[in-house]
PDB file of N, CA, C and O in Angstrom:
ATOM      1  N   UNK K   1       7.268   4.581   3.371  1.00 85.00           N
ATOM      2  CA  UNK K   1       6.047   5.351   3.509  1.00 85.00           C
ATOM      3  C   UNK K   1       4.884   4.508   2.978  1.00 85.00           C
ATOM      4  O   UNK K   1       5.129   3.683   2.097  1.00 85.00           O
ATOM      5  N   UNK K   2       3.692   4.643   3.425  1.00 89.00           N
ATOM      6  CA  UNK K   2       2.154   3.593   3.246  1.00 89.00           C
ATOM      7  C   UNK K   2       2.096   4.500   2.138  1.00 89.00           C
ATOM      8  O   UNK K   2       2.518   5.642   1.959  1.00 89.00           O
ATOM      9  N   UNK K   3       1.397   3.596   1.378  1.00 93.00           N
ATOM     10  CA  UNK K   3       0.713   4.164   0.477  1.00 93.00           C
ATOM     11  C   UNK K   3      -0.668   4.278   0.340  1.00 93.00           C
ATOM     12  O   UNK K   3      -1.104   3.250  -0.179  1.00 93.00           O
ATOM     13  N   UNK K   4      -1.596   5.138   0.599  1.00 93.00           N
ATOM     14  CA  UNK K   4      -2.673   5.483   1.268  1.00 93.00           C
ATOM     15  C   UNK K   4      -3.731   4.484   0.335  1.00 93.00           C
ATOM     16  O   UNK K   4      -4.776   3.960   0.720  1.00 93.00           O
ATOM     17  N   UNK K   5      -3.212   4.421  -0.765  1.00 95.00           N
ATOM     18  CA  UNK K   5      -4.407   4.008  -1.531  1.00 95.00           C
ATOM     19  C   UNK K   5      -4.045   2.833  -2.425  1.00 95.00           C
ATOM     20  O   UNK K   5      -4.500   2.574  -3.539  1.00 95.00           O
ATOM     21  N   UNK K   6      -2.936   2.026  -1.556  1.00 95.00           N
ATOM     22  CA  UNK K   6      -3.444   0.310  -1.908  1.00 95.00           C
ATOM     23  C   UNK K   6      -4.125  -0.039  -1.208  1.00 95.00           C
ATOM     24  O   UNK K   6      -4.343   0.567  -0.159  1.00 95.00           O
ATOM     25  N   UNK K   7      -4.590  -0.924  -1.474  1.00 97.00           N
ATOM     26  CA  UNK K   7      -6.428  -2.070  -1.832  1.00 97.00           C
ATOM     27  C   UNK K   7      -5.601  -3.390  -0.561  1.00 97.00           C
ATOM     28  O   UNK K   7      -4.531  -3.998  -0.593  1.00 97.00           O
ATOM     29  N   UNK K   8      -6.698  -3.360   0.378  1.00 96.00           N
ATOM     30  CA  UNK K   8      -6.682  -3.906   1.280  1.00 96.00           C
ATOM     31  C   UNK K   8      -8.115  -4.442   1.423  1.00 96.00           C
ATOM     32  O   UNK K   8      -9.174  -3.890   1.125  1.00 96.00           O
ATOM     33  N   UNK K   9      -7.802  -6.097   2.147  1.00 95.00           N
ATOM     34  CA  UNK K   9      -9.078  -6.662   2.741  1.00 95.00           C
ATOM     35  C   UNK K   9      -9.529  -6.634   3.957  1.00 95.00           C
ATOM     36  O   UNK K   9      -9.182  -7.186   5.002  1.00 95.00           O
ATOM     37  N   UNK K  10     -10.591  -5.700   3.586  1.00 94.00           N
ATOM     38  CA  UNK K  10     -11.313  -5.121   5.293  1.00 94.00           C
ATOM     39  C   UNK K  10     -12.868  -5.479   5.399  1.00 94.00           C
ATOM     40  O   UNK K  10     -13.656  -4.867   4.680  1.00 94.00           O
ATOM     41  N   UNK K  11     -13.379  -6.584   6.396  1.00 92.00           N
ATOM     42  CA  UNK K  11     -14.741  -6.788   6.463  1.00 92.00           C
ATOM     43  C   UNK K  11     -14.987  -7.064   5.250  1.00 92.00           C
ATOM     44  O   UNK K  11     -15.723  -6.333   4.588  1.00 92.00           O
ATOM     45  N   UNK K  12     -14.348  -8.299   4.678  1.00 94.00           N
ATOM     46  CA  UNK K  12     -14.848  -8.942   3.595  1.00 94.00           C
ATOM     47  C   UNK K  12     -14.852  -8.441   2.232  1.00 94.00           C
ATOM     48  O   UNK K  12     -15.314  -9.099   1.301  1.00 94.00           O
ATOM     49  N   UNK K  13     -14.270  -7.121   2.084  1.00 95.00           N
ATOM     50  CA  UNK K  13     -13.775  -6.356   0.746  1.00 95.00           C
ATOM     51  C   UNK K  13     -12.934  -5.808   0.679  1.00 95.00           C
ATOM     52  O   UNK K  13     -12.361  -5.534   1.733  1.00 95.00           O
ATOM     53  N   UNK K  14     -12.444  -5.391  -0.443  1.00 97.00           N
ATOM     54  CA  UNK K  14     -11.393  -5.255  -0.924  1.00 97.00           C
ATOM     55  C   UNK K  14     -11.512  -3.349  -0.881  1.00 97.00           C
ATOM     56  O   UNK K  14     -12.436  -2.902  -1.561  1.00 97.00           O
ATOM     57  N   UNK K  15     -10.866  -2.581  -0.330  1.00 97.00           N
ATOM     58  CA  UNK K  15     -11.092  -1.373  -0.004  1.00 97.00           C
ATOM     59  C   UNK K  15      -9.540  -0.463  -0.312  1.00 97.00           C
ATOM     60  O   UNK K  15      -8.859  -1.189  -1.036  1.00 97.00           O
ATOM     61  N   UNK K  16      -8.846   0.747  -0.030  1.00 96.00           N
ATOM     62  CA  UNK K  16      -8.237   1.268  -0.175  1.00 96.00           C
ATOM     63  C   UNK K  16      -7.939   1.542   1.473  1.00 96.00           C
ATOM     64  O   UNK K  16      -8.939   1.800   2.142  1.00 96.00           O
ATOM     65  N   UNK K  17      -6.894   1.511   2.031  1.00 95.00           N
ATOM     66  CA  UNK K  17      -6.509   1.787   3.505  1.00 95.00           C
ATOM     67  C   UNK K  17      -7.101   3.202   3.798  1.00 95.00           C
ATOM     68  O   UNK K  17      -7.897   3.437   4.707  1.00 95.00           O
ATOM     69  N   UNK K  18      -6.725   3.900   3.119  1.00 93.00           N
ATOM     70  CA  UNK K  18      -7.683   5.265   3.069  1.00 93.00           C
ATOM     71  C   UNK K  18      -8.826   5.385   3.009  1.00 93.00           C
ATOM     72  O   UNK K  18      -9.018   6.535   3.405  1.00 93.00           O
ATOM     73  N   UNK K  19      -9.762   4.950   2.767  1.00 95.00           N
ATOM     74  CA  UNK K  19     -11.354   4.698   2.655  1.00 95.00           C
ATOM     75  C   UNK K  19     -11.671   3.681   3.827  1.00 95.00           C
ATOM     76  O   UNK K  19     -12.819   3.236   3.841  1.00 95.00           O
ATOM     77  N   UNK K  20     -10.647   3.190   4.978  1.00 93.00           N
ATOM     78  CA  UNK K  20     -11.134   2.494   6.192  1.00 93.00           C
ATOM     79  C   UNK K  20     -11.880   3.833   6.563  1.00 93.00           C
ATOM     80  O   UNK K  20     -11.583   4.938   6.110  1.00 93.00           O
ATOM     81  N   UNK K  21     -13.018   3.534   7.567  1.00 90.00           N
ATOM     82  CA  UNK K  21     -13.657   4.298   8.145  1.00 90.00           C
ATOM     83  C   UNK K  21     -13.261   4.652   9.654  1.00 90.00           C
ATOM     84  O   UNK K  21     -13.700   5.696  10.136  1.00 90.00           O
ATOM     85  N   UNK K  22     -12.578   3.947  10.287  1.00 87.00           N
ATOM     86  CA  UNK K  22     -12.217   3.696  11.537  1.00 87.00           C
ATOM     87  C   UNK K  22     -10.218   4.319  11.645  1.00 87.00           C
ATOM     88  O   UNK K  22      -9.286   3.696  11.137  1.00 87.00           O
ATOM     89  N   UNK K  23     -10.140   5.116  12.121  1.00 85.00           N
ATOM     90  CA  UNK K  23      -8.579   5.428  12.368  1.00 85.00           C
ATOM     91  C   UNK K  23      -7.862   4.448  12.969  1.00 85.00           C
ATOM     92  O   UNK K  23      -6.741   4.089  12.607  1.00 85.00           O
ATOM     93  N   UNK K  24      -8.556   3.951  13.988  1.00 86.00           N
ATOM     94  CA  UNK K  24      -7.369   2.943  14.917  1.00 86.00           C
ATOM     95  C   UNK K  24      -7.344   2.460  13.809  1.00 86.00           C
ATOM     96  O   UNK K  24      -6.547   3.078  13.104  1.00 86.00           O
ATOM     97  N   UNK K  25      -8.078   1.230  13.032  1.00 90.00           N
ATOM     98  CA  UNK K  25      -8.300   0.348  12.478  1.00 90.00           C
ATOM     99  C   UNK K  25      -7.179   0.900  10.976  1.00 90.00           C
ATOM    100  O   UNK K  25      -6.581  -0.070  10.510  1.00 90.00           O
ATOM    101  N   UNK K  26      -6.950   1.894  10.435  1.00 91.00           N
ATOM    102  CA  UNK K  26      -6.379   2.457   9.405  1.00 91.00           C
ATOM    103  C   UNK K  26      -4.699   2.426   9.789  1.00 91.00           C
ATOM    104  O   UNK K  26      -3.800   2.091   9.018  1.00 91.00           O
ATOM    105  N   UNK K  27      -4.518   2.980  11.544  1.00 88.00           N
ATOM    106  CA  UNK K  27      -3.105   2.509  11.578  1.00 88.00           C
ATOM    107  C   UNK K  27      -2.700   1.597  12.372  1.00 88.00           C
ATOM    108  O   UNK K  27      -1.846   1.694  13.253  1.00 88.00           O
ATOM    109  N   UNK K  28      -3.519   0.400  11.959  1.00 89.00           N
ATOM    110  CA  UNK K  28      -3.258  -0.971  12.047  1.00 89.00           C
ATOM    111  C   UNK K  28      -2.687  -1.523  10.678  1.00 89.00           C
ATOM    112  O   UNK K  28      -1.778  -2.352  10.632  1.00 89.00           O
ATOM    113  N   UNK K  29      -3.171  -1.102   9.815  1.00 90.00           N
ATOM    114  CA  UNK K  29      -2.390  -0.990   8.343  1.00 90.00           C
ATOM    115  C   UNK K  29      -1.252  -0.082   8.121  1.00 90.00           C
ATOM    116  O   UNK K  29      -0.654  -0.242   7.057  1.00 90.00           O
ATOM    117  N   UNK K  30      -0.763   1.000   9.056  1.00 89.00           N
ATOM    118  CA  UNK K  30       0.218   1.417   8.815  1.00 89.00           C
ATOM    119  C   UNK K  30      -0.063   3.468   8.381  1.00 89.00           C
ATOM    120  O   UNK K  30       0.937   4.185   8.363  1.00 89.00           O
ATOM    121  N   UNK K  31      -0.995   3.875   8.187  1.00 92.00           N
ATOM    122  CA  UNK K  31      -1.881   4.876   7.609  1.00 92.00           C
ATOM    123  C   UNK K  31      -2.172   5.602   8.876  1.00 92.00           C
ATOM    124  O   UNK K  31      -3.219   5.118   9.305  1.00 92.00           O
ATOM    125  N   UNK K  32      -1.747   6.528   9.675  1.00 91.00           N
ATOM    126  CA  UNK K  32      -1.667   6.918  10.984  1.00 91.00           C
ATOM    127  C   UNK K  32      -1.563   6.833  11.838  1.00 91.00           C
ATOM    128  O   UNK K  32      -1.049   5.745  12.100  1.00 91.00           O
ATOM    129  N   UNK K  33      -1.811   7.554  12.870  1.00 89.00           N
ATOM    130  CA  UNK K  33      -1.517   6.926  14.260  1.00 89.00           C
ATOM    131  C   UNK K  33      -2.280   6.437  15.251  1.00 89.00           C
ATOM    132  O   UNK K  33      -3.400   6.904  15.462  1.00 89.00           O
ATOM    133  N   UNK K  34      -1.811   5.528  15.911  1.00 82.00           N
ATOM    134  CA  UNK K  34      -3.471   5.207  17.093  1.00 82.00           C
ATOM    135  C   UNK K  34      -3.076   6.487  17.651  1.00 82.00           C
ATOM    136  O   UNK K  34      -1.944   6.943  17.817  1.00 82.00           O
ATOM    137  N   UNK K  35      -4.590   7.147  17.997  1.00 73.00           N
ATOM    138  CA  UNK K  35      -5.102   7.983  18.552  1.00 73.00           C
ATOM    139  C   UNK K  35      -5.124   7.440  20.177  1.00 73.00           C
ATOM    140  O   UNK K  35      -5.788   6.568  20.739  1.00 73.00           O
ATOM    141  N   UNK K  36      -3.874   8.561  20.738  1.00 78.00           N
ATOM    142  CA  UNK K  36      -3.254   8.019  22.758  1.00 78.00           C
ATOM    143  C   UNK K  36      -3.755   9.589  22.871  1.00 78.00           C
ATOM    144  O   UNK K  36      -3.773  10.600  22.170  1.00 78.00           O
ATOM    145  N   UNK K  37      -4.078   9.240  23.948  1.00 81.00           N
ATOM    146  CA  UNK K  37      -4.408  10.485  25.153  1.00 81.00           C
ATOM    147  C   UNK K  37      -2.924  11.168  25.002  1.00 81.00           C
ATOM    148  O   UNK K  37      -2.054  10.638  24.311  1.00 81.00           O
ATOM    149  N   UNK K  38      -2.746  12.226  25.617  1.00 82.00           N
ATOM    150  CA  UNK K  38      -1.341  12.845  25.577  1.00 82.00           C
ATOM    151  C   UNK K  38      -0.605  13.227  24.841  1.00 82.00           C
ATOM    152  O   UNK K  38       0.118  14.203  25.045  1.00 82.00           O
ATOM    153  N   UNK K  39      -0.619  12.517  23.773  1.00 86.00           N
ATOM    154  CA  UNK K  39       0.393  12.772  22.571  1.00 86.00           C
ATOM    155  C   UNK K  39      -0.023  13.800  21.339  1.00 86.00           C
ATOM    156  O   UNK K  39      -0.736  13.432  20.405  1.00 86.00           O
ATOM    157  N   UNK K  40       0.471  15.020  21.451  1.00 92.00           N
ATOM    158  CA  UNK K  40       0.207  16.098  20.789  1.00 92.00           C
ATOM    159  C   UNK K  40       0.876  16.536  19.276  1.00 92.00           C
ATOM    160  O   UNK K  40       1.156  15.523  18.636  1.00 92.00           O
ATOM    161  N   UNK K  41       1.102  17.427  18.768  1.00 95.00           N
ATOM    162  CA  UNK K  41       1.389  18.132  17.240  1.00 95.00           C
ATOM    163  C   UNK K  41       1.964  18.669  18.014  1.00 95.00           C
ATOM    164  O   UNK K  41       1.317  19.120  18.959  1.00 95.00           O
ATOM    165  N   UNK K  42       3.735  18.915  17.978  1.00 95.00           N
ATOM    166  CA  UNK K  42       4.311  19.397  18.410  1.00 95.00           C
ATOM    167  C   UNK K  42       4.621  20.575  16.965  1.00 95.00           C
ATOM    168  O   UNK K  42       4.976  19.983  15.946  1.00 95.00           O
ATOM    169  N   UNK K  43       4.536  21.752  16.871  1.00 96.00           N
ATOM    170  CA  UNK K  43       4.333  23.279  16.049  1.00 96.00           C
ATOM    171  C   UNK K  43       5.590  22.689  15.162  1.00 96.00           C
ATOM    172  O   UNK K  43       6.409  22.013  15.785  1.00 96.00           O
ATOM    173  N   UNK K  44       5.789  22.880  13.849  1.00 96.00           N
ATOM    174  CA  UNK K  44       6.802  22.755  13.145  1.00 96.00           C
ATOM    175  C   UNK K  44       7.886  24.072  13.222  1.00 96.00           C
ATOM    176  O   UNK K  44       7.501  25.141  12.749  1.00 96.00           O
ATOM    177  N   UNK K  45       9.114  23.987  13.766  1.00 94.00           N
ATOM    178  CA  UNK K  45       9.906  25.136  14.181  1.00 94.00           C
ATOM    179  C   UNK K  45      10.057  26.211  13.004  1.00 94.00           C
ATOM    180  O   UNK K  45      10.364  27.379  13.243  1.00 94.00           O
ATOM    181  N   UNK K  46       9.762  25.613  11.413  1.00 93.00           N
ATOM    182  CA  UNK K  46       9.990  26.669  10.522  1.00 93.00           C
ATOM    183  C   UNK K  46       9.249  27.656  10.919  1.00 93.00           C
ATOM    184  O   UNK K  46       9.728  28.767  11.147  1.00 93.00           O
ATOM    185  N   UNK K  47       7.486  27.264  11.104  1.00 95.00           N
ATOM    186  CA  UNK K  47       6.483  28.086  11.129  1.00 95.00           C
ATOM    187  C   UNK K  47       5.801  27.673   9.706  1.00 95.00           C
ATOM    188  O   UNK K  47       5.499  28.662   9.038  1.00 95.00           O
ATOM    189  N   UNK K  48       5.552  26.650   9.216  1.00 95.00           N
ATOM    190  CA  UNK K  48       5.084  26.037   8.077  1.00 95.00           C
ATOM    191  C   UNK K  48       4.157  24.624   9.000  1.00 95.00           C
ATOM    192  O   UNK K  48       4.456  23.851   9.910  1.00 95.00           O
ATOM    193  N   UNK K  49       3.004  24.855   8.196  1.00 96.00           N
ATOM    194  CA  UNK K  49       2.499  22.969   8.489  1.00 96.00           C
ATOM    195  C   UNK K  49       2.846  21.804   8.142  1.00 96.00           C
ATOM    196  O   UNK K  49       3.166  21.590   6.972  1.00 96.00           O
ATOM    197  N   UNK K  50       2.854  20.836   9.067  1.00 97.00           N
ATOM    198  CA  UNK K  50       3.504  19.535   8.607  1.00 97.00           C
ATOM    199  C   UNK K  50       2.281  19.465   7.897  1.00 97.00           C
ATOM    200  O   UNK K  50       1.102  19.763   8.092  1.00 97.00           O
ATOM    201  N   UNK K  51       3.192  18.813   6.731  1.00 96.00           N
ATOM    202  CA  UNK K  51       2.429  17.692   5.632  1.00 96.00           C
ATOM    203  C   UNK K  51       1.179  17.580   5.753  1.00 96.00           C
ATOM    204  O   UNK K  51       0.245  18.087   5.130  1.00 96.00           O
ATOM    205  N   UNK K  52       1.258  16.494   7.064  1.00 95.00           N
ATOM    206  CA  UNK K  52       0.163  15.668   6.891  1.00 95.00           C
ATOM    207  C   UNK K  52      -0.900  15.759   8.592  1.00 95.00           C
ATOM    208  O   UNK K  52      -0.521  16.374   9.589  1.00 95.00           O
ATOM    209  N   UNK K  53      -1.966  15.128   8.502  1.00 92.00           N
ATOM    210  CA  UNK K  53      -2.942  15.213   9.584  1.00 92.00           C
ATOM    211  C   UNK K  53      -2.354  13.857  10.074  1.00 92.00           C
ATOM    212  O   UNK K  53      -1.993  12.921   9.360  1.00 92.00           O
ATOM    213  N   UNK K  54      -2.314  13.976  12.135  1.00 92.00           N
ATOM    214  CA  UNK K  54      -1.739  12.492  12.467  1.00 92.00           C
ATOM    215  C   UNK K  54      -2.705  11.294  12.009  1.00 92.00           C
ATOM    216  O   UNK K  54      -2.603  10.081  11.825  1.00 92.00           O
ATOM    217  N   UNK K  55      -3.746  12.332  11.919  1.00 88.00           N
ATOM    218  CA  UNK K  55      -4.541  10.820  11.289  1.00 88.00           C
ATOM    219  C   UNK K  55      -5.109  10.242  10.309  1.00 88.00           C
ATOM    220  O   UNK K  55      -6.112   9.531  10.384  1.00 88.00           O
ATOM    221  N   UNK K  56      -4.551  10.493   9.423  1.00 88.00           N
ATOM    222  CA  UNK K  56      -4.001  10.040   7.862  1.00 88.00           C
ATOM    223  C   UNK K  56      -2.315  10.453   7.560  1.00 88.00           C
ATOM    224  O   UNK K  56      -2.062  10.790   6.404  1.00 88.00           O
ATOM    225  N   UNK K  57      -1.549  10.440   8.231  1.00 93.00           N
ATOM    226  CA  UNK K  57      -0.122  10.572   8.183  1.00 93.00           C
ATOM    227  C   UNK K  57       0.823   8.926   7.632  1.00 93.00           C
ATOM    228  O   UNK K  57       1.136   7.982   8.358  1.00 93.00           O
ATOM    229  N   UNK K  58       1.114   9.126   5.855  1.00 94.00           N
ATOM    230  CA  UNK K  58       1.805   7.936   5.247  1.00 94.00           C
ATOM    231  C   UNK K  58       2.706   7.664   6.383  1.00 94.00           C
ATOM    232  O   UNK K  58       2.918   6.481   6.648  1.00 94.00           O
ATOM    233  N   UNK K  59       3.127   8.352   6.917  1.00 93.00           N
ATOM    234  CA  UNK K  59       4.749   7.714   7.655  1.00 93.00           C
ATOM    235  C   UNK K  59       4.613   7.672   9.344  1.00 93.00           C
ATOM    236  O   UNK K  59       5.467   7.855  10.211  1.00 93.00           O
ATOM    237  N   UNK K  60       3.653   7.459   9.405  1.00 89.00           N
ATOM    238  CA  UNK K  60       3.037   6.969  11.035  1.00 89.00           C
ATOM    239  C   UNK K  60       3.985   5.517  11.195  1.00 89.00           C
ATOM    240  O   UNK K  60       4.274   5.231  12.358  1.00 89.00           O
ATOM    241  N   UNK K  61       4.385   4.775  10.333  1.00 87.00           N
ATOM    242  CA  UNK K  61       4.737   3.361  10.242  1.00 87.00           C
ATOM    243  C   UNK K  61       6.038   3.446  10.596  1.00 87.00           C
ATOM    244  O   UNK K  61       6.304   2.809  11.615  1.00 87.00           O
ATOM    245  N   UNK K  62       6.906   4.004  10.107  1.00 86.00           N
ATOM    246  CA  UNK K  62       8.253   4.522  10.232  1.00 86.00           C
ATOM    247  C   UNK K  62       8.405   4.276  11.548  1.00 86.00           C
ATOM    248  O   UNK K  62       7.514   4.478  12.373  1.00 86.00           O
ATOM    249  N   UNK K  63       9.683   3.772  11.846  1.00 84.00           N
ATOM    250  CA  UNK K  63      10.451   3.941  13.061  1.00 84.00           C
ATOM    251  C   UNK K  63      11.532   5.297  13.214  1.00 84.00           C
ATOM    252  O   UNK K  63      12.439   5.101  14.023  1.00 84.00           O
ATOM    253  N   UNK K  64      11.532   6.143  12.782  1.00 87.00           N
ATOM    254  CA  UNK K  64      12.398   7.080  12.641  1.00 87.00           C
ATOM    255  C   UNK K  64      11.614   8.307  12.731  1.00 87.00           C
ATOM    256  O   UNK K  64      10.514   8.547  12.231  1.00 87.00           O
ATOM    257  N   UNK K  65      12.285   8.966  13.376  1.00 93.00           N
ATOM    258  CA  UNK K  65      11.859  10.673  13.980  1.00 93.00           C
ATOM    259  C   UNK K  65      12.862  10.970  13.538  1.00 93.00           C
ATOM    260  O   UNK K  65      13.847  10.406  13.060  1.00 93.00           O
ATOM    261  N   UNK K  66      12.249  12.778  13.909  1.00 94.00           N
ATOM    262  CA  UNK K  66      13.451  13.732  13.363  1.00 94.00           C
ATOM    263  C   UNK K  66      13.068  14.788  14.969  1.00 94.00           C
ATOM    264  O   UNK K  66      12.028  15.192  15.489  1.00 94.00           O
ATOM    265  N   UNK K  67      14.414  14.889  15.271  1.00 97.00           N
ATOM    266  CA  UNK K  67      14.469  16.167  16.804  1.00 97.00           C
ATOM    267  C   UNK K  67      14.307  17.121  16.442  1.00 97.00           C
ATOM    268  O   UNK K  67      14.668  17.427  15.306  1.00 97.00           O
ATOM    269  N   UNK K  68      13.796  17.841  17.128  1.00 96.00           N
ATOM    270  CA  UNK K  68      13.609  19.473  16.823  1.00 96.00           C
ATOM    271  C   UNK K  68      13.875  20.111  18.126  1.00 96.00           C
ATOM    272  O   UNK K  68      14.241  19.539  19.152  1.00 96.00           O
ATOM    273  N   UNK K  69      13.584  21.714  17.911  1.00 95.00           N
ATOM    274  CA  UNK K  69      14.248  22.642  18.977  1.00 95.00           C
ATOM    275  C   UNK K  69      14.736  21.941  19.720  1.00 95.00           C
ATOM    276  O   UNK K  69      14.275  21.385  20.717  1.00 95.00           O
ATOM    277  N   UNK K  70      16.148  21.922  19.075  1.00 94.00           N
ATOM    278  CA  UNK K  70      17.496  21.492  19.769  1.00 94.00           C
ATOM    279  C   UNK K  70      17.731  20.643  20.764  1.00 94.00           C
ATOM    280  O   UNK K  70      18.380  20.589  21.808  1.00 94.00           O
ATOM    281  N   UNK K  71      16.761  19.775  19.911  1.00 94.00           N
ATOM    282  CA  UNK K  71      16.970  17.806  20.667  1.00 94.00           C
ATOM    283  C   UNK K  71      15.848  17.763  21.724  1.00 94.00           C
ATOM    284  O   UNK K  71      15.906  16.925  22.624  1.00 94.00           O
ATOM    285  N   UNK K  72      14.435  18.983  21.609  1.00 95.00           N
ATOM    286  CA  UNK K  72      13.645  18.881  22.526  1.00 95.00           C
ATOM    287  C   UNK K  72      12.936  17.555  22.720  1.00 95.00           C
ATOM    288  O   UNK K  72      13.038  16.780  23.671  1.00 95.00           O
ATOM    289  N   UNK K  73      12.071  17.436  21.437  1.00 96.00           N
ATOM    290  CA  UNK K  73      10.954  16.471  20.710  1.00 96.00           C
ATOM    291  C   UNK K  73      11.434  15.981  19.694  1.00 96.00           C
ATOM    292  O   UNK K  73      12.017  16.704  18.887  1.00 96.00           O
ATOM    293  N   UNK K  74      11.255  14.180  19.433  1.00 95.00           N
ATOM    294  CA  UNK K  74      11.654  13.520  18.019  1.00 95.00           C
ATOM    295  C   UNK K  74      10.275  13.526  18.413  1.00 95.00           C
ATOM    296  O   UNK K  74       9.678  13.205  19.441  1.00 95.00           O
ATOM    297  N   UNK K  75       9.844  14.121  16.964  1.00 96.00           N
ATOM    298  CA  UNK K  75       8.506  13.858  16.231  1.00 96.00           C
ATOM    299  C   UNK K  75       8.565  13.019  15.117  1.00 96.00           C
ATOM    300  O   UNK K  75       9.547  12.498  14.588  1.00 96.00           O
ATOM    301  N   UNK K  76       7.362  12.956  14.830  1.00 95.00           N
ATOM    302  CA  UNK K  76       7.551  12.606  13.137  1.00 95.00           C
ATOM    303  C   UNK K  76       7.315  13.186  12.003  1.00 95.00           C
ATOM    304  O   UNK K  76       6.298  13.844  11.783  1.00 95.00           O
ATOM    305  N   UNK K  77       8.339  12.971  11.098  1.00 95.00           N
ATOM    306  CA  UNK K  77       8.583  14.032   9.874  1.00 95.00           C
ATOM    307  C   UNK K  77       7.187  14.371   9.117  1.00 95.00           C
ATOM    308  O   UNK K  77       6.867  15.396   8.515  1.00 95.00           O
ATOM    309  N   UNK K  78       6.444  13.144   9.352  1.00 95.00           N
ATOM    310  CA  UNK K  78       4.833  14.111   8.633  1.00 95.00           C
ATOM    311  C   UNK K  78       4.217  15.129   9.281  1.00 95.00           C
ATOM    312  O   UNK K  78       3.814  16.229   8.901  1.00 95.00           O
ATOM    313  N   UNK K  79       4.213  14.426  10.594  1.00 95.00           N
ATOM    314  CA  UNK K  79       2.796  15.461  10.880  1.00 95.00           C
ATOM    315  C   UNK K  79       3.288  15.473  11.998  1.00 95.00           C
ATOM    316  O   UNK K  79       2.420  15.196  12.826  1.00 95.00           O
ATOM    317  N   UNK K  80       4.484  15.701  12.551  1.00 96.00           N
ATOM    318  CA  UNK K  80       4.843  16.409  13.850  1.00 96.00           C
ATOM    319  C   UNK K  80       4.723  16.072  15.136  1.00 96.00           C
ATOM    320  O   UNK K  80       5.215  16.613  16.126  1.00 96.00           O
ATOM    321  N   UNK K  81       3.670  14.649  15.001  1.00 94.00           N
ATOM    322  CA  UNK K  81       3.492  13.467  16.288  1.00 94.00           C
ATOM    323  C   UNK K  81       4.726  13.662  17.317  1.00 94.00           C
ATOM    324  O   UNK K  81       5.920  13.609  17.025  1.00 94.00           O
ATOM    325  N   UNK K  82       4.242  13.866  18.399  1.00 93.00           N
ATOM    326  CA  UNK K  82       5.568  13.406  19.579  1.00 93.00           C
ATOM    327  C   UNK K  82       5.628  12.207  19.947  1.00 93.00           C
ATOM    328  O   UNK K  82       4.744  11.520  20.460  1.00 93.00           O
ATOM    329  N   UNK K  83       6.805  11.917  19.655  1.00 90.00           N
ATOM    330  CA  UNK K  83       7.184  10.516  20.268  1.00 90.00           C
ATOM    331  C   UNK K  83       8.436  10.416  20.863  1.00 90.00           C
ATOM    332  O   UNK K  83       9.262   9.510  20.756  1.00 90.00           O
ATOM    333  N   UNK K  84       8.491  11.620  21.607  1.00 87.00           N
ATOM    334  CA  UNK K  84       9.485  11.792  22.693  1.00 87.00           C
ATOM    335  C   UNK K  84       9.659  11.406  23.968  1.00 87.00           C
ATOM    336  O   UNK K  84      10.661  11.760  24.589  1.00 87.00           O
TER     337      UNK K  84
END
């Protein structure tokens, strides 16, 4: 999982990945997701919110999903991204 708030060099300073101003540019470091046409928040089946927003989501980086309603959508365990 990223850790939102190590100190990275961006445009010549030394900044926190979280304090990028730019999303693509944030999960180029690993700190969410590029923002694609199509790809939605698939509802968490408990009826609880994921964690996190896709775009500040620590575990955008991860190669690993988790399936839900019964092998419909592997999302991702933060914030529910489809990447099915």
């Amino acid at each position: 999982m990223i850790d939102p708030n190590e100190i990275v060099e961006f445009n010549g300073q030394l900044v926190a990945i979280k304090d990028i101003p730019s999303a693509q540019i944030r999960a180029l470091y690993g700190l969410g997701h590029l923002p694609e046409p199509g790809r939605e928040v698939i509802p968490n089946p408990t009826g609880e919110a994921w964690p996190y927003r896709p775009e500040d989501c620590p575990r955008a980086a991860e190669m690993t999903g988790t399936w839900i309603n019964d092998g419909q959508y592997l999302v991702c365990p933060g914030c529910g991204m489809d990447g099915t």
